[in-house]
């Protein structure tokens, strides 16, 4: 079972501090959200897992963290100034603006049972709207001193291709991975963090010989489906692959396959995996006329560097082809929350909300709870267990005594904490069974099964189960 409505997720996120609307005290800013204490942990865990999977566990990947602000010529030669547009229409009656290709997703502001254009309002002809945010650079307002906030992290990788190649001595094939913010002035941000104006991307630009691109593309599609299912816990039945039709491909793409997830709002894109050919390196390179570029690029009058690779066996400079897996962190968080969310009716008729997160993604790994908060000896042992687990530096551990034990378990279930440890009178050796002295109860979130573990074994017991 997973969340059925977006409202279930939105309300859990607000109530427990995963996500808050941006600038809420001033009425908000549309298309922005702030990650709260638990949200930032979940998001960081997702990014860490992605980096682990794509960088640390491979021999052919380097990392990068490029600036958000870049020379505006980057966006001229990347093609974004001209083509990074969505079709915009206005309603002549209510003056609201919509994305022409998404009218079916939008309610009419005056008559929410209808879609724009199906109501009395007449729509204007679609016109292109560029989604890049502009900002002034430097203290003097001058029409030429502006930069764009990057709408994708990818270009920071392309313009650093030669720097990374020279500093690492890499040979083809190899990739560069980056996680960072991207900004798009979406016409209609909506559906919680699914479509926002400020978001994060986890992207790889993987450089290979022309001719090896199609097989590399296929391998990334399979590998990233595995990432979302095996590592992040998304169920294979909720994931589908969508072959983007030729007439909908972005200007740089030869083929794009989207990994789609069944969100509560419908089946939508989680990650796009594109074959960007030699378009981007070809567009940004100096000496375009001296090298073979297959993609239709604009002549570049400004680049100061050759973004090529010297192919030793054939003794010539080539422009590598690029495979790009590009995933949204925020859509990843939303998919993971959707999948993990469960409302269960227990045997005694009570209900519980439980987030069945993979332990590696859980914001808090273990909660240490005293059976009685008025019993100083129990509290002391519980706090010392929490401190020693925390001191390992390997897990986020918390101590909580602000409610009765049943309520404390429910609270941890709701935020996805995989293990609760309870310290009781048996731990102190005050009850009849001497064998239970220095042991604690470990409660498992999903099954609610409880077992007795020696305090001395706790660390290794948990570490084995937290991967
Ligand atoms: P869509 O068609 O949904 O607008 P896109 O095809 O424009 O998405 P890409 O340019 O392929 O998206 O961006 C790569 C990834 O970045 C997407 O798969 C998505 O996860 C994420 N992403 C793109 N736009 C947004 C946004 N406005 N809010 C949140 N995430 C986004």
Coordinates of C-alpha atoms and ligand atoms in Angstrom, one line a residue:
X1 CA 0.0 0.0 0.0
X2 CA 1.2 3.5 -0.7
X3 CA -0.3 7.0 -0.3
X4 CA -3.4 7.4 -2.3
X5 CA -3.7 11.2 -2.2
X6 CA -1.3 14.0 -2.3
X7 CA -3.1 15.5 0.8
X8 CA -1.9 12.5 2.9
X9 CA 1.7 13.4 2.1
X10 CA 1.3 17.1 2.4
X11 CA -0.3 16.9 5.8
X12 CA 2.3 14.5 7.2
X13 CA 5.1 16.7 5.8
X14 CA 3.7 19.8 7.5
X15 CA 2.7 18.1 10.8
X16 CA 6.0 16.3 11.3
X17 CA 8.4 18.8 9.8
X18 CA 9.5 17.3 6.5
X19 CA 8.4 20.2 4.3
X20 CA 6.9 23.7 4.8
X21 CA 5.6 26.2 2.2
X22 CA 8.4 28.7 1.4
X23 CA 8.2 32.2 3.0
X24 CA 5.0 31.1 4.8
X25 CA 5.0 34.0 7.3
X26 CA 4.5 36.4 4.4
X27 CA 1.8 34.4 2.7
X28 CA 4.3 32.2 0.7
X29 CA 6.1 32.4 -2.6
X30 CA 4.5 30.1 -5.2
X31 CA 6.7 27.3 -6.3
X32 CA 9.0 27.2 -3.3
X33 CA 9.2 24.9 -0.4
X34 CA 11.5 24.7 2.6
X35 CA 12.8 21.3 4.0
X36 CA 12.3 21.0 7.7
X37 CA 14.3 19.0 10.3
X38 CA 13.2 15.6 9.0
X39 CA 13.0 16.6 5.3
X40 CA 16.6 17.8 5.2
X41 CA 17.7 14.4 6.6
X42 CA 15.6 12.5 4.1
X43 CA 16.8 14.6 1.2
X44 CA 20.5 14.4 2.2
X45 CA 20.1 10.6 2.6
X46 CA 18.7 10.4 -0.9
X47 CA 21.6 12.5 -2.3
X48 CA 24.1 10.5 -0.4
X49 CA 22.7 7.2 -1.7
X50 CA 22.7 8.5 -5.2
X51 CA 26.3 9.6 -4.9
X52 CA 27.3 6.3 -3.4
X53 CA 25.6 4.4 -6.2
X54 CA 26.9 6.5 -9.1
X55 CA 30.3 7.8 -7.9
X56 CA 31.8 5.7 -5.1
X57 CA 30.6 2.3 -6.5
X58 CA 31.9 2.9 -10.0
X59 CA 35.4 3.3 -11.4
X60 CA 34.5 5.6 -14.2
X61 CA 33.0 8.6 -12.5
X62 CA 34.2 11.9 -11.1
X63 CA 32.3 14.5 -9.1
X64 CA 31.8 18.3 -9.6
X65 CA 30.1 21.2 -7.9
X66 CA 29.8 24.1 -10.4
X67 CA 28.5 27.6 -9.8
X68 CA 24.8 28.3 -10.2
X69 CA 25.6 31.7 -11.9
X70 CA 27.4 31.3 -15.2
X71 CA 28.5 33.5 -18.1
X72 CA 25.3 34.2 -20.1
X73 CA 27.1 33.0 -23.3
X74 CA 26.8 29.5 -21.8
X75 CA 23.0 29.7 -22.3
X76 CA 23.3 31.3 -25.7
X77 CA 25.4 28.4 -27.1
X78 CA 23.6 25.7 -25.1
X79 CA 20.5 26.7 -27.0
X80 CA 18.5 27.6 -23.9
X81 CA 18.1 31.3 -24.7
X82 CA 16.3 30.3 -27.9
X83 CA 14.6 27.1 -27.1
X84 CA 14.1 26.7 -23.3
X85 CA 10.5 27.8 -23.6
X86 CA 7.1 26.5 -22.7
X87 CA 4.0 27.6 -24.6
X88 CA 2.0 30.2 -22.6
X89 CA -1.7 31.1 -23.1
X90 CA -3.8 33.7 -21.3
X91 CA -7.5 33.5 -20.6
X92 CA -9.1 36.6 -22.0
X93 CA -11.8 36.5 -19.4
X94 CA -10.1 35.8 -16.0
X95 CA -6.6 36.9 -17.2
X96 CA -5.0 33.8 -15.7
X97 CA -2.0 32.2 -17.5
X98 CA -1.5 28.6 -18.3
X99 CA 0.9 26.2 -20.0
X100 CA -0.8 25.4 -23.3
X101 CA 0.4 21.8 -23.3
X102 CA -0.8 21.1 -19.7
X103 CA -4.3 22.6 -19.8
X104 CA -5.8 19.2 -19.0
X105 CA -4.0 19.2 -15.6
X106 CA -5.3 22.7 -14.6
X107 CA -8.7 23.7 -13.2
X108 CA -10.2 26.9 -14.5
X109 CA -9.8 29.5 -11.6
X110 CA -13.4 30.6 -12.0
X111 CA -15.0 27.2 -12.6
X112 CA -12.7 24.5 -11.1
X113 CA -14.9 21.7 -12.4
X114 CA -13.7 22.7 -15.9
X115 CA -10.3 23.1 -17.6
X116 CA -9.1 26.4 -19.0
X117 CA -10.6 26.8 -22.5
X118 CA -13.5 24.5 -21.7
X119 CA -15.2 27.2 -19.7
X120 CA -16.6 30.5 -21.1
X121 CA -13.1 32.0 -21.2
X122 CA -11.4 32.3 -24.5
X123 CA -7.7 31.5 -24.7
X124 CA -5.0 33.5 -26.6
X125 CA -2.8 31.8 -29.2
X126 CA 0.2 30.0 -27.5
X127 CA 3.4 32.1 -27.4
X128 CA 6.8 31.0 -26.2
X129 CA 7.8 31.8 -22.7
X130 CA 11.4 31.4 -21.6
X131 CA 11.7 29.8 -18.2
X132 CA 15.1 31.0 -17.2
X133 CA 15.3 33.4 -14.3
X134 CA 17.5 36.5 -14.8
X135 CA 19.5 38.3 -12.2
X136 CA 21.7 41.4 -12.2
X137 CA 25.4 40.9 -11.7
X138 CA 27.4 43.6 -10.0
X139 CA 26.3 46.9 -8.5
X140 CA 25.5 48.9 -11.6
X141 CA 22.2 48.2 -13.3
X142 CA 23.2 47.7 -16.9
X143 CA 21.2 45.8 -19.4
X144 CA 24.2 43.7 -20.3
X145 CA 25.3 42.8 -16.8
X146 CA 23.0 40.0 -16.1
X147 CA 23.2 36.2 -15.5
X148 CA 20.7 33.5 -15.5
X149 CA 20.1 31.2 -12.6
X150 CA 20.9 27.8 -14.2
X151 CA 17.8 25.9 -15.3
X152 CA 19.8 22.6 -15.3
X153 CA 23.1 21.6 -13.7
X154 CA 24.3 19.9 -16.9
X155 CA 26.0 23.0 -18.5
X156 CA 28.4 23.4 -15.5
X157 CA 29.7 19.9 -16.4
X158 CA 30.0 20.6 -20.1
X159 CA 32.0 23.8 -19.7
X160 CA 34.3 22.0 -17.2
X161 CA 34.9 19.0 -19.5
X162 CA 38.5 19.9 -20.4
X163 CA 39.4 20.9 -16.8
X164 CA 38.3 17.6 -15.5
X165 CA 39.9 15.7 -18.3
X166 CA 43.2 17.5 -17.8
X167 CA 43.3 17.2 -14.1
X168 CA 42.3 13.6 -13.8
X169 CA 43.8 12.0 -17.0
X170 CA 40.6 10.1 -17.6
X171 CA 40.2 8.0 -20.7
X172 CA 36.8 7.5 -22.5
X173 CA 34.4 6.3 -21.4
X174 CA 33.9 8.3 -18.1
X175 CA 31.3 10.4 -16.5
X176 CA 31.0 13.5 -14.3
X177 CA 28.3 13.6 -11.6
X178 CA 26.8 16.6 -9.9
X179 CA 24.0 17.4 -7.5
X180 CA 22.8 21.0 -7.2
X181 CA 20.1 23.5 -7.4
X182 CA 18.3 24.4 -10.7
X183 CA 15.7 27.1 -11.2
X184 CA 12.8 27.3 -13.7
X185 CA 10.2 30.0 -13.9
X186 CA 7.5 27.5 -14.3
X187 CA 4.2 29.0 -15.6
X188 CA 2.1 27.0 -13.2
X189 CA 4.1 25.4 -10.3
X190 CA 1.8 22.9 -8.6
X191 CA 1.4 19.5 -7.0
X192 CA 3.5 20.2 -3.9
X193 CA 7.2 19.7 -4.7
X194 CA 6.5 17.9 -8.0
X195 CA 6.7 21.1 -10.0
X196 CA 8.5 24.0 -8.3
X197 CA 10.5 27.0 -9.4
X198 CA 13.6 26.1 -7.3
X199 CA 14.6 22.5 -7.1
X200 CA 17.6 20.2 -7.0
X201 CA 18.9 17.8 -9.7
X202 CA 21.1 14.8 -9.6
X203 CA 22.8 14.6 -13.0
X204 CA 25.5 12.7 -14.8
X205 CA 27.0 13.6 -18.1
X206 CA 28.7 10.3 -19.3
X207 CA 31.2 10.8 -22.1
X208 CA 31.7 8.0 -24.6
X209 CA 33.0 7.3 -28.1
X210 CA 30.5 8.0 -30.8
X211 CA 29.0 4.6 -31.6
X212 CA 29.1 3.4 -28.0
X213 CA 26.3 5.9 -27.0
X214 CA 23.3 3.7 -27.7
X215 CA 24.5 0.7 -25.5
X216 CA 25.6 3.1 -22.8
X217 CA 22.2 4.8 -22.8
X218 CA 20.5 1.4 -22.4
X219 CA 22.8 0.4 -19.5
X220 CA 22.0 3.7 -17.6
X221 CA 18.3 3.2 -18.1
X222 CA 18.5 -0.3 -16.5
X223 CA 20.9 0.8 -13.8
X224 CA 18.8 3.8 -12.7
X225 CA 15.6 1.7 -12.6
X226 CA 17.6 -0.6 -10.2
X227 CA 18.6 2.5 -8.2
X228 CA 15.0 3.6 -7.6
X229 CA 13.7 0.2 -6.9
X230 CA 16.4 -1.7 -5.1
X231 CA 18.1 1.2 -3.2
X232 CA 15.2 3.6 -2.7
X233 CA 12.4 1.1 -2.3
X234 CA 10.1 2.2 -5.1
X235 CA 8.0 -0.8 -6.2
X236 CA 8.7 -1.9 -9.8
X237 CA 4.9 -2.0 -10.5
X238 CA 4.7 1.8 -10.0
X239 CA 7.6 2.5 -12.4
X240 CA 7.3 2.6 -16.1
X241 CA 9.6 3.7 -19.0
X242 CA 8.4 6.3 -21.4
X243 CA 10.0 6.6 -24.8
X244 CA 9.7 10.3 -25.6
X245 CA 8.3 10.7 -29.1
X246 CA 10.7 12.1 -31.7
X247 CA 8.7 15.3 -32.1
X248 CA 8.8 16.0 -28.4
X249 CA 12.5 15.6 -27.9
X250 CA 14.6 18.5 -26.5
X251 CA 16.7 20.3 -29.1
X252 CA 19.9 18.4 -28.0
X253 CA 18.4 14.9 -27.8
X254 CA 18.7 11.9 -30.2
X255 CA 16.6 9.7 -27.8
X256 CA 15.2 10.2 -24.4
X257 CA 13.6 7.7 -22.1
X258 CA 11.8 8.9 -19.0
X259 CA 11.6 6.9 -15.8
X260 CA 8.0 7.5 -14.8
X261 CA 6.5 7.0 -11.3
X262 CA 2.9 6.5 -10.3
X263 CA 2.6 9.6 -8.0
X264 CA -0.8 10.2 -6.3
X265 CA -1.3 12.9 -9.0
X266 CA -0.8 10.3 -11.8
X267 CA 2.0 8.7 -13.7
X268 CA 4.7 11.5 -14.2
X269 CA 8.4 11.9 -14.9
X270 CA 10.9 11.1 -12.1
X271 CA 14.1 11.1 -14.2
X272 CA 14.9 11.7 -17.8
X273 CA 17.7 9.8 -19.5
X274 CA 18.8 11.5 -22.7
X275 CA 21.3 10.8 -25.4
X276 CA 22.6 14.4 -25.9
X277 CA 25.0 13.3 -28.7
X278 CA 27.9 15.6 -29.3
X279 CA 25.6 18.6 -29.2
X280 CA 26.7 20.3 -26.0
X281 CA 30.5 19.8 -26.2
X282 CA 30.2 20.7 -29.9
X283 CA 28.3 23.8 -29.1
X284 CA 30.7 25.1 -26.5
X285 CA 34.0 24.2 -28.2
X286 CA 36.5 26.4 -30.0
X287 CA 37.7 25.5 -33.5
X288 CA 34.3 23.9 -34.4
X289 CA 35.3 23.9 -38.1
X290 CA 38.4 21.7 -37.4
X291 CA 36.6 18.8 -35.8
X292 CA 33.8 16.5 -36.8
X293 CA 30.5 17.4 -35.0
X294 CA 27.4 15.4 -36.0
X295 CA 24.9 17.6 -34.2
X296 CA 23.5 20.8 -35.7
X297 CA 25.2 23.4 -33.5
X298 CA 25.3 27.2 -33.8
X299 CA 28.7 28.5 -35.0
X300 CA 30.5 29.5 -31.8
X301 CA 32.4 32.8 -32.0
X302 CA 33.3 33.1 -28.3
X303 CA 34.6 29.9 -26.7
X304 CA 38.2 30.0 -25.7
X305 CA 38.7 26.2 -25.2
X306 CA 38.6 23.1 -27.2
X307 CA 36.2 20.7 -25.6
X308 CA 37.5 17.6 -27.3
X309 CA 39.2 14.3 -26.5
X310 CA 42.4 13.1 -28.2
X311 CA 41.7 9.6 -29.5
X312 CA 45.1 8.1 -29.3
X313 CA 44.6 5.0 -31.5
X314 CA 43.2 7.1 -34.4
X315 CA 45.4 10.1 -33.6
X316 CA 42.7 12.7 -33.9
X317 CA 40.6 15.0 -31.7
X318 CA 37.0 13.8 -31.4
X319 CA 33.9 15.3 -29.7
X320 CA 32.6 12.6 -27.3
X321 CA 28.9 11.6 -27.2
X322 CA 27.1 12.2 -24.0
X323 CA 24.5 10.2 -22.1
X324 CA 22.7 12.2 -19.4
X325 CA 20.6 10.7 -16.6
X326 CA 18.9 13.6 -14.9
X327 CA 16.8 13.1 -11.8
X328 CA 14.9 15.5 -9.6
X329 CA 15.8 15.3 -5.9
X330 CA 12.5 16.8 -4.9
X331 CA 10.5 14.4 -7.1
X332 CA 12.6 11.6 -5.7
X333 CA 11.6 12.7 -2.1
X334 CA 8.0 12.8 -3.2
X335 CA 8.1 9.4 -4.8
X336 CA 9.9 7.9 -1.7
X337 CA 7.3 9.4 0.7
X338 CA 4.4 8.2 -1.5
X339 CA 5.7 4.7 -1.6
X340 CA 6.6 4.5 2.1
X341 CA 3.3 5.9 3.4
X342 CA 1.0 3.3 4.9
X343 CA -2.1 3.6 7.0
X344 CA -2.7 0.4 8.9
X345 CA -5.4 -0.9 11.1
X346 CA -4.0 -2.9 14.0
X347 CA -5.4 -6.0 15.7
X348 CA -6.8 -3.9 18.5
X349 CA -8.7 -1.7 16.1
X350 CA -6.2 1.3 16.4
X351 CA -4.8 2.8 13.3
X352 CA -1.3 3.8 12.7
X353 CA 0.5 5.8 10.0
X354 CA 3.9 4.2 9.2
X355 CA 6.6 5.3 6.8
X356 CA 8.2 2.1 5.6
X357 CA 11.4 3.8 4.4
X358 CA 14.5 1.9 3.5
X359 CA 16.7 2.3 6.6
X360 CA 19.4 4.1 4.6
X361 CA 16.9 6.8 3.8
X362 CA 15.2 7.1 7.2
X363 CA 15.8 10.6 8.8
X364 CA 16.3 9.0 12.2
X365 CA 17.8 5.5 12.5
X366 CA 17.1 4.7 16.1
X367 CA 15.0 6.2 19.0
X368 CA 16.0 5.3 22.5
X369 CA 13.0 5.4 24.9
X370 CA 12.7 5.0 28.6
X371 CA 9.8 2.9 29.8
X372 CA 9.3 5.3 32.7
X373 CA 10.7 8.8 32.6
X374 CA 10.3 9.2 36.4
X375 CA 12.8 6.4 37.1
X376 CA 16.3 8.0 37.1
X377 CA 18.2 4.8 36.7
X378 CA 16.2 3.9 33.5
X379 CA 16.6 7.4 32.1
X380 CA 20.4 7.3 32.8
X381 CA 20.8 4.0 30.9
X382 CA 18.6 5.2 28.0
X383 CA 20.6 8.4 27.6
X384 CA 23.9 6.7 27.8
X385 CA 22.8 4.2 25.1
X386 CA 21.7 7.1 22.9
X387 CA 25.0 8.9 23.5
X388 CA 27.1 5.9 22.6
X389 CA 25.2 5.2 19.4
X390 CA 25.4 8.8 18.5
X391 CA 29.1 8.8 19.2
X392 CA 29.7 6.2 16.5
X393 CA 29.0 9.0 13.9
X394 CA 27.2 6.3 11.8
X395 CA 23.6 6.9 12.7
X396 CA 21.2 9.6 13.8
X397 CA 20.0 8.5 17.3
X398 CA 17.5 10.4 19.4
X399 CA 16.2 10.1 23.0
X400 CA 12.5 10.8 23.7
X401 CA 10.6 10.7 26.9
X402 CA 7.8 13.2 26.2
X403 CA 4.9 10.7 26.1
X404 CA 3.9 7.2 27.1
X405 CA 5.7 4.3 25.3
X406 CA 2.8 3.5 22.9
X407 CA 2.6 7.1 21.8
X408 CA 6.3 7.3 21.4
X409 CA 6.3 4.2 19.1
X410 CA 3.5 5.8 16.9
X411 CA 5.5 9.0 16.6
X412 CA 8.6 7.2 15.4
X413 CA 6.5 4.9 13.0
X414 CA 5.1 8.0 11.4
X415 CA 8.5 9.4 10.5
X416 CA 10.0 6.1 9.4
X417 CA 12.4 5.4 12.3
X418 CA 13.3 1.7 11.7
X419 CA 14.3 0.8 15.3
X420 CA 13.1 1.8 18.7
X421 CA 15.0 0.7 21.8
X422 CA 13.2 0.6 25.1
X423 CA 15.0 0.5 28.4
X424 CA 12.9 -1.0 31.2
X425 CA 13.2 -2.6 34.7
X426 CA 14.5 -5.8 33.2
X427 CA 17.5 -3.8 31.8
X428 CA 18.3 -2.8 35.4
X429 CA 18.1 -6.4 36.6
X430 CA 15.3 -5.4 39.0
X431 CA 12.7 -7.9 37.7
X432 CA 12.8 -11.6 38.3
X433 CA 14.8 -12.8 35.2
X434 CA 18.5 -12.2 35.8
X435 CA 19.3 -13.1 32.2
X436 CA 17.6 -9.9 31.0
X437 CA 19.9 -7.7 32.9
X438 CA 21.8 -5.3 30.6
X439 CA 19.5 -6.1 27.7
X440 CA 16.9 -3.9 26.0
X441 CA 13.9 -4.3 23.8
X442 CA 14.5 -3.6 20.1
X443 CA 11.2 -2.9 18.3
X444 CA 11.0 -3.2 14.5
X445 CA 9.0 -0.5 12.8
X446 CA 7.3 -2.5 10.0
X447 CA 6.4 -5.7 11.8
X448 CA 6.3 -4.2 15.3
X449 CA 8.1 -7.3 16.4
X450 CA 10.1 -6.9 19.6
X451 CA 13.3 -8.8 20.6
X452 CA 15.7 -8.6 23.5
X453 CA 19.3 -7.6 22.6
X454 CA 22.3 -7.2 24.9
X455 CA 23.4 -3.5 25.2
X456 CA 26.9 -4.6 24.3
X457 CA 25.6 -6.0 21.0
X458 CA 23.4 -3.1 20.0
X459 CA 25.9 -1.2 17.8
X460 CA 26.8 -4.1 15.6
X461 CA 23.2 -5.3 15.6
X462 CA 21.9 -1.9 14.2
X463 CA 24.8 -1.3 11.8
X464 CA 24.1 -4.6 10.1
X465 CA 20.5 -3.6 9.5
X466 CA 20.9 0.0 8.6
X467 CA 22.4 -0.3 5.1
Ligands
LIG1 P1 8.6 18.1 -17.0 O1 8.3 17.6 -18.4 O2 7.9 17.4 -15.9 O3 8.5 19.6 -16.9 P2 11.3 18.0 -17.9 O4 11.3 17.0 -19.0 O5 11.3 19.5 -18.3 O6 10.2 17.7 -16.8 P3 14.1 17.7 -17.4 O7 14.5 18.9 -18.1 O8 14.3 16.3 -18.0 O9 12.5 17.8 -16.9 O10 14.7 17.7 -15.9 C1 15.3 16.5 -15.3 C2 14.5 16.2 -14.0 O11 14.5 17.4 -13.2 C3 13.1 15.8 -14.2 O12 13.0 14.4 -14.4 C4 12.5 16.2 -12.8 O13 12.7 15.1 -11.9 C5 13.3 17.4 -12.4 N1 12.5 18.6 -12.6 C6 12.4 19.3 -13.8 N2 11.6 20.4 -13.6 C7 11.2 20.4 -12.3 C8 10.4 21.2 -11.5 N3 9.9 22.3 -12.0 N4 10.2 20.9 -10.2 C9 10.8 19.8 -9.7 N5 11.6 19.0 -10.4 C10 11.8 19.2 -11.7

